[in-house]
Structures are given as structure tokens and as C-alpha cells.
XYZ file of C-alpha atoms in Angstrom:
598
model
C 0.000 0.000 0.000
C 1.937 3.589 -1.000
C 0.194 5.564 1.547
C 0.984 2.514 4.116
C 3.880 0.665 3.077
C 3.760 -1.422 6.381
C 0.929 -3.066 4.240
C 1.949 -5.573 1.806
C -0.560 -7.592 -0.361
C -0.042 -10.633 -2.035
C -1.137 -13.366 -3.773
C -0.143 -17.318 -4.870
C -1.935 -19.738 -6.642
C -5.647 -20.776 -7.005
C -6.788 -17.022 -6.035
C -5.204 -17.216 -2.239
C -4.521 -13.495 -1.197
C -3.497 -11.927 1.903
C -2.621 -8.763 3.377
C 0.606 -8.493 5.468
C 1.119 -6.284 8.437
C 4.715 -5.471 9.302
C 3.822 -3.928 12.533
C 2.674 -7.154 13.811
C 4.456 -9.402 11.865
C 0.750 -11.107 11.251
C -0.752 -11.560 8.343
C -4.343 -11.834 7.367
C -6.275 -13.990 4.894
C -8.546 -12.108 2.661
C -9.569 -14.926 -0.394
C -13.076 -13.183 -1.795
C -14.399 -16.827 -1.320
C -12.336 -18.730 1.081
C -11.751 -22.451 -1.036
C -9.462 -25.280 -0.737
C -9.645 -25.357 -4.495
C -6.652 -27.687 -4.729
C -7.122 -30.926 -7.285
C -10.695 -29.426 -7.820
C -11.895 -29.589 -12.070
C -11.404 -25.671 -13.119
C -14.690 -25.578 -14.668
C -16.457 -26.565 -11.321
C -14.727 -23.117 -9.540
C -16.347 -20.333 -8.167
C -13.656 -18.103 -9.684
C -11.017 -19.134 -11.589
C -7.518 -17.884 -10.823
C -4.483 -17.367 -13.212
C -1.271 -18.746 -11.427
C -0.002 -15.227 -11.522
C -3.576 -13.402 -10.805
C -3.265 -10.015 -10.947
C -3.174 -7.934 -8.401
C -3.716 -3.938 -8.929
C -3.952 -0.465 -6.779
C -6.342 2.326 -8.147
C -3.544 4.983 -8.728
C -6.491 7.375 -7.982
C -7.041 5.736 -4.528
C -4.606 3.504 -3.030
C -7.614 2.048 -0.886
C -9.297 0.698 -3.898
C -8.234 -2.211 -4.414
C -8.299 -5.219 -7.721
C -7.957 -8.416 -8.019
C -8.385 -10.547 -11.106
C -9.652 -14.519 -11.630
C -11.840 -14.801 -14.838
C -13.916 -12.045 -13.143
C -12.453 -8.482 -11.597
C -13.336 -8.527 -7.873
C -13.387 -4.716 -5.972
C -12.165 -3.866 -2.547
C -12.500 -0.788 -0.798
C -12.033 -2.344 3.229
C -8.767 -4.197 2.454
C -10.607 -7.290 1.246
C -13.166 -7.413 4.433
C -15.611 -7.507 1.445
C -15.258 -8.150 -2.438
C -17.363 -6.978 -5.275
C -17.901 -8.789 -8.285
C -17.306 -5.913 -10.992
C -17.010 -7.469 -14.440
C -18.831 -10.781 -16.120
C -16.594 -13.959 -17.157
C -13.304 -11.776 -19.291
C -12.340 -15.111 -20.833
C -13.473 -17.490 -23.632
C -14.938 -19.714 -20.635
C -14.424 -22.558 -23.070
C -15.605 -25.323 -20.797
C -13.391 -27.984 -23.338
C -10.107 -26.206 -21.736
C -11.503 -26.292 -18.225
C -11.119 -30.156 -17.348
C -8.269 -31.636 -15.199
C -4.621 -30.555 -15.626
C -2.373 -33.159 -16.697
C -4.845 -35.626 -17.537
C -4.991 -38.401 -18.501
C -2.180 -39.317 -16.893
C -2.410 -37.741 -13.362
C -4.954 -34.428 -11.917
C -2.304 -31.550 -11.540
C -4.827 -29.753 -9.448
C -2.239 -27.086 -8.256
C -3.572 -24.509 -10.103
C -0.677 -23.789 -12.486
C -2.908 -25.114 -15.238
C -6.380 -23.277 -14.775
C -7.100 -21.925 -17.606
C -9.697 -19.350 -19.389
C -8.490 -16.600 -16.557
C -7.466 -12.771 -16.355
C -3.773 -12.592 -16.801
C -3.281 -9.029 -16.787
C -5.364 -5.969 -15.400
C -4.219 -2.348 -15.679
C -6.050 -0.112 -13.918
C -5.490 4.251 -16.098
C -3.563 6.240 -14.357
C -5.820 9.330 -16.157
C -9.792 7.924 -14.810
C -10.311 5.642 -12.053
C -13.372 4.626 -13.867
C -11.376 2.988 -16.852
C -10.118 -0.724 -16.608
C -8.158 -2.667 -19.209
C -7.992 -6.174 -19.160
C -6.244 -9.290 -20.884
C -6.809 -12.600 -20.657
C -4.837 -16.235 -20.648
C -6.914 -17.104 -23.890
C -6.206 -14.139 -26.105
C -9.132 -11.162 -25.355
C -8.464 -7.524 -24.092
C -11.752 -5.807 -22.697
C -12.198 -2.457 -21.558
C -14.552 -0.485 -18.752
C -14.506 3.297 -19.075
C -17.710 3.529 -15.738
C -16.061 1.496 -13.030
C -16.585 -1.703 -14.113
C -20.479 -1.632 -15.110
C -19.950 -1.906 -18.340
C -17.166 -3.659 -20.322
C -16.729 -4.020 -24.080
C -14.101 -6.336 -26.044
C -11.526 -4.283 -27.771
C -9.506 -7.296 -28.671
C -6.754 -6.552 -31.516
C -7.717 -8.497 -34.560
C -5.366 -11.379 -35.397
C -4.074 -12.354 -31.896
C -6.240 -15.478 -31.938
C -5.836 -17.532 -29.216
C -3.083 -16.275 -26.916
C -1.652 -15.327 -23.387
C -2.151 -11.164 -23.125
C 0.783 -10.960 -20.718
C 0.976 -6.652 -20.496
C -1.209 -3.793 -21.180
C 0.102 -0.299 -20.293
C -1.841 2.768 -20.778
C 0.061 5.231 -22.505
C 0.990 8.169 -19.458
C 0.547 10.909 -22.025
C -2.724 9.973 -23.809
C -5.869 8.700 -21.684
C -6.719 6.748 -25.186
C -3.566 5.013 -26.098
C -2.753 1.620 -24.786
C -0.420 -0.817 -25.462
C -1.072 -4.515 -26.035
C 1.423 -7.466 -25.829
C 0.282 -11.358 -26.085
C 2.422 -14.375 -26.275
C 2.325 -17.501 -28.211
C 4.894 -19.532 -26.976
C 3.044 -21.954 -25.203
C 2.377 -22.896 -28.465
C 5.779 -23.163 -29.914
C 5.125 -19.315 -31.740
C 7.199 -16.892 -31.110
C 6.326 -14.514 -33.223
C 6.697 -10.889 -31.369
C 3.162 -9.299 -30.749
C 2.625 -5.588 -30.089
C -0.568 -3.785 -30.430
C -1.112 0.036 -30.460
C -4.221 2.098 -30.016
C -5.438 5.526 -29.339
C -9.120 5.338 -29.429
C -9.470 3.201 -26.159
C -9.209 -0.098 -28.332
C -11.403 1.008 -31.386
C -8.795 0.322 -33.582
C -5.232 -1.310 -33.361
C -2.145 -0.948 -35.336
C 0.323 -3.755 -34.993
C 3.837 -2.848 -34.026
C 6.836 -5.284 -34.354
C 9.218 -3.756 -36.886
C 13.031 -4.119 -35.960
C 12.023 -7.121 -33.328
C 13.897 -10.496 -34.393
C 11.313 -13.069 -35.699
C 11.882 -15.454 -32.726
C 12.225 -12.567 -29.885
C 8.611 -12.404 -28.713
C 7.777 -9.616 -26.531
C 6.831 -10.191 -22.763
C 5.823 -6.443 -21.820
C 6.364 -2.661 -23.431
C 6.363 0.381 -21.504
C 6.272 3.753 -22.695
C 8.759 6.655 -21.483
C 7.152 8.736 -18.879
C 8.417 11.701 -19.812
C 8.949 11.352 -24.034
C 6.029 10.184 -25.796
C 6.551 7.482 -28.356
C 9.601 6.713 -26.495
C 9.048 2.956 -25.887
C 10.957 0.361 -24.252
C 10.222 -3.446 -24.611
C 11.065 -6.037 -22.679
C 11.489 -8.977 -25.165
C 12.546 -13.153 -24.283
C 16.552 -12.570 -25.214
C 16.732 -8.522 -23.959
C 15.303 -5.351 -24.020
C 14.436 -3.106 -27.107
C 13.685 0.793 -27.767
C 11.811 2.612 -30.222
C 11.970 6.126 -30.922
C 9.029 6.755 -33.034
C 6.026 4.786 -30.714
C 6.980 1.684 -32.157
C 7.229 2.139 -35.938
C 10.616 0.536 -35.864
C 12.405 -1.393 -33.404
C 15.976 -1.723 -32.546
C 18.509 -3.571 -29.563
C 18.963 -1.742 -26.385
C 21.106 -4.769 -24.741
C 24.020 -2.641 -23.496
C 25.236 -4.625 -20.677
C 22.163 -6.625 -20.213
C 23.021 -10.187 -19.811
C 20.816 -12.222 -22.628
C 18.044 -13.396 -20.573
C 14.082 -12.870 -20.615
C 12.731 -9.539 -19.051
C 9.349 -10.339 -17.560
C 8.566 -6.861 -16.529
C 10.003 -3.189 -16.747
C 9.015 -0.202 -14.817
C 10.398 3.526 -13.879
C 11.537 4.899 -10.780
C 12.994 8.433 -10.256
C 13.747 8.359 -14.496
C 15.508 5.074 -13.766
C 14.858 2.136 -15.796
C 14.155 -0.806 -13.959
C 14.007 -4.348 -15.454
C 13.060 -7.682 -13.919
C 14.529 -10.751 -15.593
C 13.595 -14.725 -15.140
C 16.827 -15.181 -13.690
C 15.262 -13.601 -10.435
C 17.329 -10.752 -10.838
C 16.787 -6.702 -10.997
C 18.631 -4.430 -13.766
C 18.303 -0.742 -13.337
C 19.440 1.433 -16.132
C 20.317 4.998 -14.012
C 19.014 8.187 -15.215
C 17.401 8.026 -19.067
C 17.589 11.708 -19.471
C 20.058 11.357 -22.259
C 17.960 8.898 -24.011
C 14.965 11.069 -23.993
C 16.708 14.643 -24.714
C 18.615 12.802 -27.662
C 16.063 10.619 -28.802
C 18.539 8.626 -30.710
C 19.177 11.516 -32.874
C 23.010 12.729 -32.385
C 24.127 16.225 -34.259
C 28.078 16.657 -35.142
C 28.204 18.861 -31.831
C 29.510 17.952 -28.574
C 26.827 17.711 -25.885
C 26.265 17.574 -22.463
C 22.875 16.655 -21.643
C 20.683 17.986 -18.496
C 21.155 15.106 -15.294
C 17.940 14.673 -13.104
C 17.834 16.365 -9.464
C 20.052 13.800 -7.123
C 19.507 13.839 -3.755
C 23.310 14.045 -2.031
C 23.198 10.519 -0.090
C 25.712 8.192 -0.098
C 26.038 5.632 -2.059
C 28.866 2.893 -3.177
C 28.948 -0.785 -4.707
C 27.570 -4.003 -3.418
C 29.051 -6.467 -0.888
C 30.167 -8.946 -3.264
C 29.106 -12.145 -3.597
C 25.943 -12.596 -5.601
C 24.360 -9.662 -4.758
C 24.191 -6.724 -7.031
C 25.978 -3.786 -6.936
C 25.132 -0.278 -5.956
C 24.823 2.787 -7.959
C 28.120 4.980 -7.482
C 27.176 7.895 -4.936
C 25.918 11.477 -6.707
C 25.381 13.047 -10.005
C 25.419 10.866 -13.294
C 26.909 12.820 -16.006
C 26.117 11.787 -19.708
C 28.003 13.918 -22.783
C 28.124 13.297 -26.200
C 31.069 13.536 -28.620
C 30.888 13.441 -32.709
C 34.156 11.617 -33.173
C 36.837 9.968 -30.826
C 39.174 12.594 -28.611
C 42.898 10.956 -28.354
C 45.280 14.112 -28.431
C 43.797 16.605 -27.785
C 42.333 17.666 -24.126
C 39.020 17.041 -23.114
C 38.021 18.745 -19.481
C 34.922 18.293 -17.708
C 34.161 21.421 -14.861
C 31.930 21.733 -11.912
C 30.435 25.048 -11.448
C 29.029 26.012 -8.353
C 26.335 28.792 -8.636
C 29.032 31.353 -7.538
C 30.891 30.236 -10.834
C 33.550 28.656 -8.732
C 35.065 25.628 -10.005
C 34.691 22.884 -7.433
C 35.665 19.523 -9.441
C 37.803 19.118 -12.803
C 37.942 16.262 -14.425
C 40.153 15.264 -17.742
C 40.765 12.706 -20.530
C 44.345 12.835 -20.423
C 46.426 10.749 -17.689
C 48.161 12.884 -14.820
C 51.899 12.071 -16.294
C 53.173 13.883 -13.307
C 51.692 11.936 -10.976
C 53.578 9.895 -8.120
C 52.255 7.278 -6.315
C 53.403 6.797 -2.633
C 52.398 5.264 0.486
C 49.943 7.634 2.462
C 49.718 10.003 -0.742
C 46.599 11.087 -2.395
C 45.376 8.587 -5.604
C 45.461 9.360 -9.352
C 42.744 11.630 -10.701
C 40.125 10.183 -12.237
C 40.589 10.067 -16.313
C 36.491 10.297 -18.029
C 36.156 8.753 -21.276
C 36.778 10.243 -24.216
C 35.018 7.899 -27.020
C 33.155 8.999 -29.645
C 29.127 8.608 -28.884
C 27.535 8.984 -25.581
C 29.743 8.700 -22.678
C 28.816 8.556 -19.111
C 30.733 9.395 -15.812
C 30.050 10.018 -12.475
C 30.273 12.969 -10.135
C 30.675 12.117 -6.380
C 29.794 15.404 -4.909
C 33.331 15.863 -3.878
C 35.388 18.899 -4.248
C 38.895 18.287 -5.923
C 41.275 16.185 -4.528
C 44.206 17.750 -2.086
C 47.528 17.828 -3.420
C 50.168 16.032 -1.421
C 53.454 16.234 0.003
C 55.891 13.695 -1.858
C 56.851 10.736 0.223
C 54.876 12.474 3.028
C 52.417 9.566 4.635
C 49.362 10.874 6.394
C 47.010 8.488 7.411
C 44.024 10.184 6.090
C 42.013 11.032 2.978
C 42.520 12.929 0.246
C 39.435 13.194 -1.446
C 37.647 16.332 -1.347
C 34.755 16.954 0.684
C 31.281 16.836 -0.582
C 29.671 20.080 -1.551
C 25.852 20.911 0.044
C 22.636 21.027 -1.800
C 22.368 23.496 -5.050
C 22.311 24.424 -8.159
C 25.860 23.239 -10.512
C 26.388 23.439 -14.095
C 28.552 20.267 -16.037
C 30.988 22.276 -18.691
C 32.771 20.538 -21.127
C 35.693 22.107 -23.014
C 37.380 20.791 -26.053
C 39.909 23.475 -27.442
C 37.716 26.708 -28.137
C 34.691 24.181 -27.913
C 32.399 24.917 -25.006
C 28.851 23.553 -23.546
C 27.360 23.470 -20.306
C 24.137 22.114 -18.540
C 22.638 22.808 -15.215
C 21.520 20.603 -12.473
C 20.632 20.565 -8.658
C 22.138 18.502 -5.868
C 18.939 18.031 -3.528
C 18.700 17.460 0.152
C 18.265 13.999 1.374
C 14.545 14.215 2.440
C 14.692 11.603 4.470
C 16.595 13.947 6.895
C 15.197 16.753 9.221
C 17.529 19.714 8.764
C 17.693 23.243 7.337
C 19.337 25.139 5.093
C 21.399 26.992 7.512
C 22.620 23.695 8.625
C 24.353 23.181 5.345
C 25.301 26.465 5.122
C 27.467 26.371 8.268
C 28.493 22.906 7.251
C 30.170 24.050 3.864
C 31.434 26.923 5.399
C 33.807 24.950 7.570
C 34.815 22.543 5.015
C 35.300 25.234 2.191
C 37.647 26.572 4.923
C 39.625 23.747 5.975
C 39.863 22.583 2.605
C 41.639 25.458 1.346
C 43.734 25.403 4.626
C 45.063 22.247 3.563
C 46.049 23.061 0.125
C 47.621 25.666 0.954
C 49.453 23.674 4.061
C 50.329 21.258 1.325
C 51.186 23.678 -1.277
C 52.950 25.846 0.440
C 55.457 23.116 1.898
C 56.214 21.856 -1.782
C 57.023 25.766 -2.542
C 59.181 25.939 0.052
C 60.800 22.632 -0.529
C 61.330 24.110 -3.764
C 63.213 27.108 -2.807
C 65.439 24.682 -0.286
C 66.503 22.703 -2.892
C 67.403 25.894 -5.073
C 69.185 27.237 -1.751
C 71.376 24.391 -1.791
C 72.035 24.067 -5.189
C 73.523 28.235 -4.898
C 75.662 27.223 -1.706
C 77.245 23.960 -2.759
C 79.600 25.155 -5.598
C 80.868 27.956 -3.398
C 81.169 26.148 0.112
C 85.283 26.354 -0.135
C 85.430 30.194 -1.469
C 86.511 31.715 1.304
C 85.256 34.616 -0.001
C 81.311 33.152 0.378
C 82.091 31.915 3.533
C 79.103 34.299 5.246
C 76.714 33.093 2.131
C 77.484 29.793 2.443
C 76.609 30.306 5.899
C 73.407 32.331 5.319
C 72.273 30.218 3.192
C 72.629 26.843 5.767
C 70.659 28.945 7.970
C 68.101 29.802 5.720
C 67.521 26.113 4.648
C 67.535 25.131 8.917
C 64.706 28.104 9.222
C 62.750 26.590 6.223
C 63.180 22.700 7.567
C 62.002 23.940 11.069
C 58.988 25.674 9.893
C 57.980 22.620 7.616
C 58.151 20.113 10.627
C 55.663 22.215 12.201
C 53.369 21.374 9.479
C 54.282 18.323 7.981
C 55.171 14.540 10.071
C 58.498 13.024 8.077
C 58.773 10.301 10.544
C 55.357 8.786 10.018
C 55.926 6.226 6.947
C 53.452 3.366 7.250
C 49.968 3.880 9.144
C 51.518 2.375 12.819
C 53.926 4.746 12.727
C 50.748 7.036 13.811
C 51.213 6.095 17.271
C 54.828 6.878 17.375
C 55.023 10.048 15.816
C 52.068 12.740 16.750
C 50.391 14.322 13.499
C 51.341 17.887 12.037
C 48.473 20.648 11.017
C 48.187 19.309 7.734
C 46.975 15.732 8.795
C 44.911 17.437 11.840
C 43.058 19.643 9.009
C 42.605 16.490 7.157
C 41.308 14.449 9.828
C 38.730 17.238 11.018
C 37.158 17.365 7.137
C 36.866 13.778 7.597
C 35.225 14.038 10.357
C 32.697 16.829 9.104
C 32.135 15.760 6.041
C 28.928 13.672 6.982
C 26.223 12.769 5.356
C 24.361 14.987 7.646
C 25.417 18.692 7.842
C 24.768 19.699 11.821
C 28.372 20.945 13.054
C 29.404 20.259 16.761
C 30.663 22.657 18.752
C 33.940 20.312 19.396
C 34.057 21.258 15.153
C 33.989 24.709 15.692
C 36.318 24.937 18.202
C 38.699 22.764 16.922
C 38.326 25.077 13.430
C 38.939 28.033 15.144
C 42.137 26.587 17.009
C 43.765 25.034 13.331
C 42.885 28.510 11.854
C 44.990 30.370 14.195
C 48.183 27.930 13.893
C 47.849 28.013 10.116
C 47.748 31.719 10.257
C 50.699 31.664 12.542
C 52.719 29.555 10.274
C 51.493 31.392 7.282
C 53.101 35.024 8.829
C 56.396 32.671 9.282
C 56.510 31.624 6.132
C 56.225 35.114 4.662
C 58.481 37.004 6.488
C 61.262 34.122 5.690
C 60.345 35.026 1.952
C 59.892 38.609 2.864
C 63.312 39.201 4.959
C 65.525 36.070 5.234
C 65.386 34.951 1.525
C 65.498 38.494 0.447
C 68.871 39.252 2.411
C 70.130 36.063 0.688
C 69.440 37.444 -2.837
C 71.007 40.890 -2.040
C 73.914 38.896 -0.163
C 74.287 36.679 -3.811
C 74.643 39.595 -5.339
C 76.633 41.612 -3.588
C 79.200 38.607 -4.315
C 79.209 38.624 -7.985
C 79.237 35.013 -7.799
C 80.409 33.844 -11.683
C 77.944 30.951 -13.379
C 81.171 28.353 -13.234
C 82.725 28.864 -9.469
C 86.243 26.926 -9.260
C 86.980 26.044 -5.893
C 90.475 27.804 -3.691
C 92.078 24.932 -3.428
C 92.174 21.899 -5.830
């Protein structure tokens, strides 16, 4: 039950249904006539029940509920009373109603009942209006609640299993029809089309394999005519309401899809292997509509809520969508050379994540140091990639370990634009990161929460970058020094420049921890700012946003040391490196020094 999802109703064989209550773990029978029909003849039954009887909601009232045998029964009490709503929807050919599996033995379990409702589909446009499909090959309609029903069966289908009927989302009139013959060794694909409530049909099975029969089509619920089918070796799409067909397998193992629905413009598939497929996010599908101009694209992604979000836990189980914002883009030819960059914009314009085709060659891996950047595809066609929320990743400190994480931290709820840039090229698209809604905070919550992390995240790149200047200008200090450390004559630079380089070293071990290399060493050698500023955005960045006042505090303390440090570093550039320069100087030192003495 939507509005009550504590309620859970389902049926089994021979018409049995039952309501479940997850509050008491108890569950209620409510059969609309209670029978122990087992090993009873079909044509001697009160109602007779498909093995998968359908069982439907109202979409207009959640309370109203269906249930299908070769008659539509009606509850409104949660099946404390039924109401008979429809006559016999089936052939009723008494001939096909004897014992199952006769002569040789009575299978009675009801898996073999035949002449029953197979599918019911209840508009989402009228509550009055009914559609439904039977084991034996007719489709009948109600458009007043079930008092009167006509038969709107397609021509041709003959004798049949109707196994889906979806009403189009976009037209009250239009319905879909597909019916199966391969009980009877036919598989022949069969797809039926109206938009006059069943007044006429227009067959619809171009681009469908002879031998793929169709098990259910569903149409896009956004893009009319967009149409997805569900077919015995994979799914197909049609772009033009089923004129012509063609394979959407993708990674789709080849397998039958019994059923396909949406959720949140997710594709979701149900196989006969007992497994779910969800295809994330069609938006691409349905702005492109399989029509692809020579210009690069990015195409609009659909509001994500920021939640987390990762793979499975191995094993057979299936595997997780990656946390945040699927990004599709689409490029007219393959990109090898030349650089392809991927931005995201905050709505200050601020770049917050960059992404590229082309490998970091610069890049060092060591133990405790940040990982590679992430390289996005850079194929011709539509490509697809995946933005974690994250801000960039912090640089590092070569061969420095800090037992920590380098990821960025995840930006709060808003609007961001993906741009793509390819030489002069540019396009953009705009989406919004959502609140989880599960969760009871406000606005202000996030705002305080990104304020801190913005901070502390550009406290530690600088930390990080600042040290790597720094070790930059030592190293240059000492390369100056060496050649002249036996002129007697630079004896006071040489000097003045060993001191510099002790200042420099001092002021980095404030800041950095060269002892720590593996992650024991952490309880050896106490952490530096930069891995206390890491390990406070790791502790911040939650999933929710509420800040502690431990956070605060602890901000305002790493604040003050940074800006201590920061004043060090600047008058060491600002008076002790410049004295060195003037000091070079003054000593005319030539570009080839050879030493006093040999």
C-alpha cells in the first residue's frame, strides 16, 4: 500500500490473497471466497484464478483495491468484502476447463487453470477505466467502473496469453497490447497500439527479431513514443512509438525480461533469472532521442539527492549505484590528443571539481599520498561518468604519509552546471544537488556545514602547497651554496644560506610529520596541522550537515596555527630569503665557481 507501506498484499496460486502487516508481523487472509480449491476440475470453480492473478492499486485511490480470476473482484475495506465488478473476461471454453495433466495424473495445483485474467491495468488518467487481458487471447475495456465492459480485442491475436497492457501516461486513449504464443511453440513478437481506447489497433513489431517475442512494453514517462520493450533474449527501444524497433542490450546479460518499470527516471528491469537491472538516469535517451548532431553535448542530469552511495558487498548480490550526479556527454568523433576537461560550477561560478581525458603524467604514487585523478572517457558517442559530490582532490606532500584522505569533501545542496571544453569548444548544462529528504535539517545547517569545510579545505592546500614551494626554494638554496662552500670569499653566504635552509626545515616540521611512513607509525610520531586539518574534514564531512561545537572549536584553534605559520613563512620570503638574494649579489658570484684549493 503507498500511503501505508507497512501493508503488503499478495497473492499465490488458485486465487489465495493476503494482506501483510509489518507492525505485527501477522498476516491476514482475505480470499473473496475462502476455497481449498486444490485438485478441484477448473470448470467446477467459483472463480477461476491465473497462477499469476493479478493484483492492482487504483492509482487514484490507493484504498481501492483489484484483483483478477476470470472475473475483476473490488475492494474498498482491504478485502473485508469483495465486489464482483465485471462478467466472465475469458473465452470460458468449458473444453479447456477439465483436469490438468490428464490423462495421466490431476495436476490440481492450479498452475494449469485456464480461461483466466492474466493481466489488469487499472489508467492512471480515470479511475473509472479498466483494461484487461486474458490467458486465452481477449483484451476488454470499462470506461464507468466496471459496469460496463466491451471487447476491444486486436484483430489477429487469436488464441493467446495477453501478458501486459500499459496505458500510454501521455494519452488517456492510447494503450499498449502485448500477447504471447509460446506456449504454443510461436514466437512470433506481438505488439498492439491504439489511441481510441481499443477502437482500432495498429500492430507494431518492426526491428524485433522473428523469434524474440515480446513479454511487456512500456512507454517513457516523460517522451512520448519513447518505448521500451522487454522482449525473451533482452530489451528493445523505439523512438518513433513503435514504428521501428531496434537492440537496447548494453550490458544486459541475454536473458528474458518479464517486466520493466520507472523509478525516479531510472529504468528498472526484472529478468527470469530472479534478478533486478536498473538502467540509471534516461535523461540522455529522452533529450537525444537517438538523434546525435556533429556537436559535442552535455545533456541535463535529473535532481540527485546528495546521499551516499557505493557498490555491493560482493558475492551474488548486485551492486550499488556509485554515490551522486550521473553525467552523460556526447562527442561526434573519438578525442585521443587533444584535451578534453569536464568542470563543476558552483552557482558562484567557482570551479569545485575538474575532471580530464588525459592521464596525470606527473603523478607519483606513494604510500599515504593522495590517488590518481580520475581520467572520463573520451570515445566517440555517448559517454557517461560520475560525479561524487566531492570537491577536488588535495595535493600532497611527496613521500609524506598521512594516514588520512585525500578526497575532497562533498559540496551541500544546489544548483551546478557540467561544462565541457574541447579546445575553443564549449557547452554546459545545469543541475541541482537536492537534500536527502529523508533527513530533518535546514538550510542553515548546510550552510554552516560548507562553510567549515570550504575553509579547511583550502587550509590544507595551501598547508600542502605551500610546503612543496618551500621545498622548492630549499633545494634551489642548496644548489647556490654547494659550488661555493670552499670560497673563502662566500664563507658568510654559504653560511646564510645553511641557515636559511635550517629556518625553512624547522617551519615545515611544524606542518608536515616526516617520521610517520606506514599507518603504525601514527602512534609513534604525533600528526602535524596538515593531517589534523585532514582528519577534522573527515570528520565533518557527513552525510548529515549539523556541526558540533567540538568542530567549531577545533576550526577556530587550526585557523589560528595556520595563520601563525602562514606570517612565518612570509616574512622568511619577505626578509631572510630576500637578504640572501642581495647577499648573492653583492658577491658577484660567476655561473662556473672553481673552488680555492684543488
Amino acid at each position: 500500500d503507498p500511503d501505508d507501506p507497512e501493508m503488503v498484499y499478495g497473492g499465490c496460486y488458485q486465487g489465495n490473497i493476503s494482506v501483510y502487516d509489518h507492525k505485527t508481523n501477522e498476516t491476514r487472509d482475505i480470499m473473496a471466497y475462502p476455497t481449498a480449491v486444490l485438485a478441484w476440475t477448473p470448470k467446477d470453480m467459483k472463480f477461476r484464478f491465473n497462477w499469476n492473478a493479478p493484483i492492482v492499486a487504483s492509482p487514484q485511490d490507493y484504498n481501492t483495491i483489484f484483483h483478477a480470476g476470470n472475473k475483476v473482484l473490488k475492494t474498498t475495506d482491504a478485502g473485508v468484502s469483495w465486489e464482483v465488478i465485471s462478467p466472465d473476461l475469458t473465452t470460458n471454453d468449458v473444453a479447456k476447463q477439465d483436469v490438468g495433466g490428464a490423462p495421466f495424473t490431476n495436476e490440481g495445483a492450479g498452475g494449469e487453470v485456464y480461461n483466466t485474467i492474466s493481466y489488469l491495468e487499472a489508467s492512471q488518467h480515470d479511475a473509472n477505466v479498466l483494461w484487461a487481458g486474458s490467458d486465452c487471447g481477449l483484451v476488454h475495456l470499462t470506461r464507468d467502473g466496471g459496469k460496463n465492459w466491451a471487447n476491444v480485442t486486436p484483430s489477429g491475436i487469436g488464441e493467446a496469453l495477453i501478458n501486459c497492457i500499459d496505458v500510454s501516461p501521455h494519452n488517456p486513449a492510447a494503450a499498449y497490447v502485448v500477447a504471447t504464443k509460446y506456449k504454443f511453440n510461436d514466437f512470433t513478437p506481438m505488439v498492439y497500439y491504439t489511441d481510441n481506447y481499443g477502437k482500432s489497433w495498429k500492430k507494431i513489431t518492426k526491428g524485433f527479431a522473428d523469434e524474440d517475442f515480446v513479454r511487456v512494453v512500456r512507454e517513457d514517462l516523460k517522451k512520448p513514443g519513447l518505448l521500451y520493450a522487454g522482449t525473451e533474449v533482452g530489451i528493445y527501444i523505439s523512438f518513433n512509438n513503435g514504428a521501428d524497433w531496434q537492440k537496447f542490450q548494453l550490458n544486459m546479460p541475454v536473458c528474458p525480461i518479464t517486466d520493466l518499470t520507472f523509478r525516479d527516471n531510472d529504468l528498472v528491469a526484472a529478468t527470469m533469472g530472479r534478478a533486478f537491472w536498473i538502467l540509471d538516469d534516461l535523461g540522455a535517451i529522452q533529450q537525444s532521442m537517438g538523434q546525435f548532431s556533429e556537436e559535442m553535448t552535455v545533456f541535463d542530469s535529473k535532481p540527485t539527492p546528495r546521499v551516499a552511495g557505493g557498490s555491493g558487498r560482493g558475492g551474488n548480490l548486485g551492486k550499488n549505484p556509485a554515490a551522486g550526479v550521473i553525467i552523460d556527454y556526447y562527442l561526434p568523433e573519438s578525442i585521443d590528443s587533444l584535451e578534453l576537461r569536464l568542470e563543476i560550477i558552483d552557482s558562484q561560478g567557482n570551479v569545485v571539481r575538474s575532471y580530464s581525458n588525459q592521464k596525470d603524467e606527473n603523478y607519483v604514487k606513494y604510500d599515504g599520498g593522495p590517488s590518481p585523478a580520475k581520467v572520463i572517457s573520451s570515445k566517440k558517442g555517448v559517454n557517461r561518468m560520475n560525479w561524487d559530490f566531492r570537491r577536488n582532490t588535495l595535493p600532497g606532500v611527496e613521500k609524506v604519509f598521512v594516514l588520512g584522505r585525500y578526497n575532497g569533501s562533498r559540496v551541500g545542496p544546489g544548483s551546478y552546471t557540467a561544462r565541457l571544453k574541447l579546445e575553443d569548444q564549449v557547452v554546459e548544462s545545469e543541475f541541482q544537488v537536492d537534500p536527502d529528504p529523508r533527513m530533518d535539517v535546514t538550510a542553515a545547517d548546510y550552510e554552516e556545514q560548507q562553510e567549515i569545510l570550504e575553509g579547511l579545505h583550502r587550509a590544507a592546500i595551501e598547508v600542502h602547497e605551500s610546503v612543496n614551494r618551500m621545498r622548492k626554494l630549499k633545494a634551489q638554496i642548496k644548489a647556490l651554496i654547494e659550488p661555493v662552500r670552499e670560497l673563502d670569499s662566500a664563507k658568510d653566504l654559504f653560511e646564510k644560506g645553511q641557515e636559511l635552509v635550517k629556518k625553512i626545515d624547522a617551519w615545515e616540521d611544524n606542518l608536515i610529520q616526516k617520521d610517520q611512513k606506514t599507518f603504525q607509525d601514527v602512534i609513534n610520531f604525533p600528526n602535524k596541522l596538515n593531517a589534523e586539518i585532514m582528519s577534522l574534514i573527515s570528520r565533518l564531512d557527513n552525510h548529515s550537515p549539523e556541526v558540533s561545537q567540538g568542530t567549531r572549536d577545533r576550526m577556530g584553534d587550526l585557523t589560528k596555527e595556520w595563520a601563525k605559520y602562514k606570517t612565518e613563512m612570509m616574512q622568511l620570503l619577505d626578509l631572510d630569503v630576500k637578504q640572501f638574494n642581495k647577499l648573492y649579489k653583492e658577491k658577484d658570484i660567476p655561473v662556473l665557481v672553481l673552488p680555492d684549493k684543488a
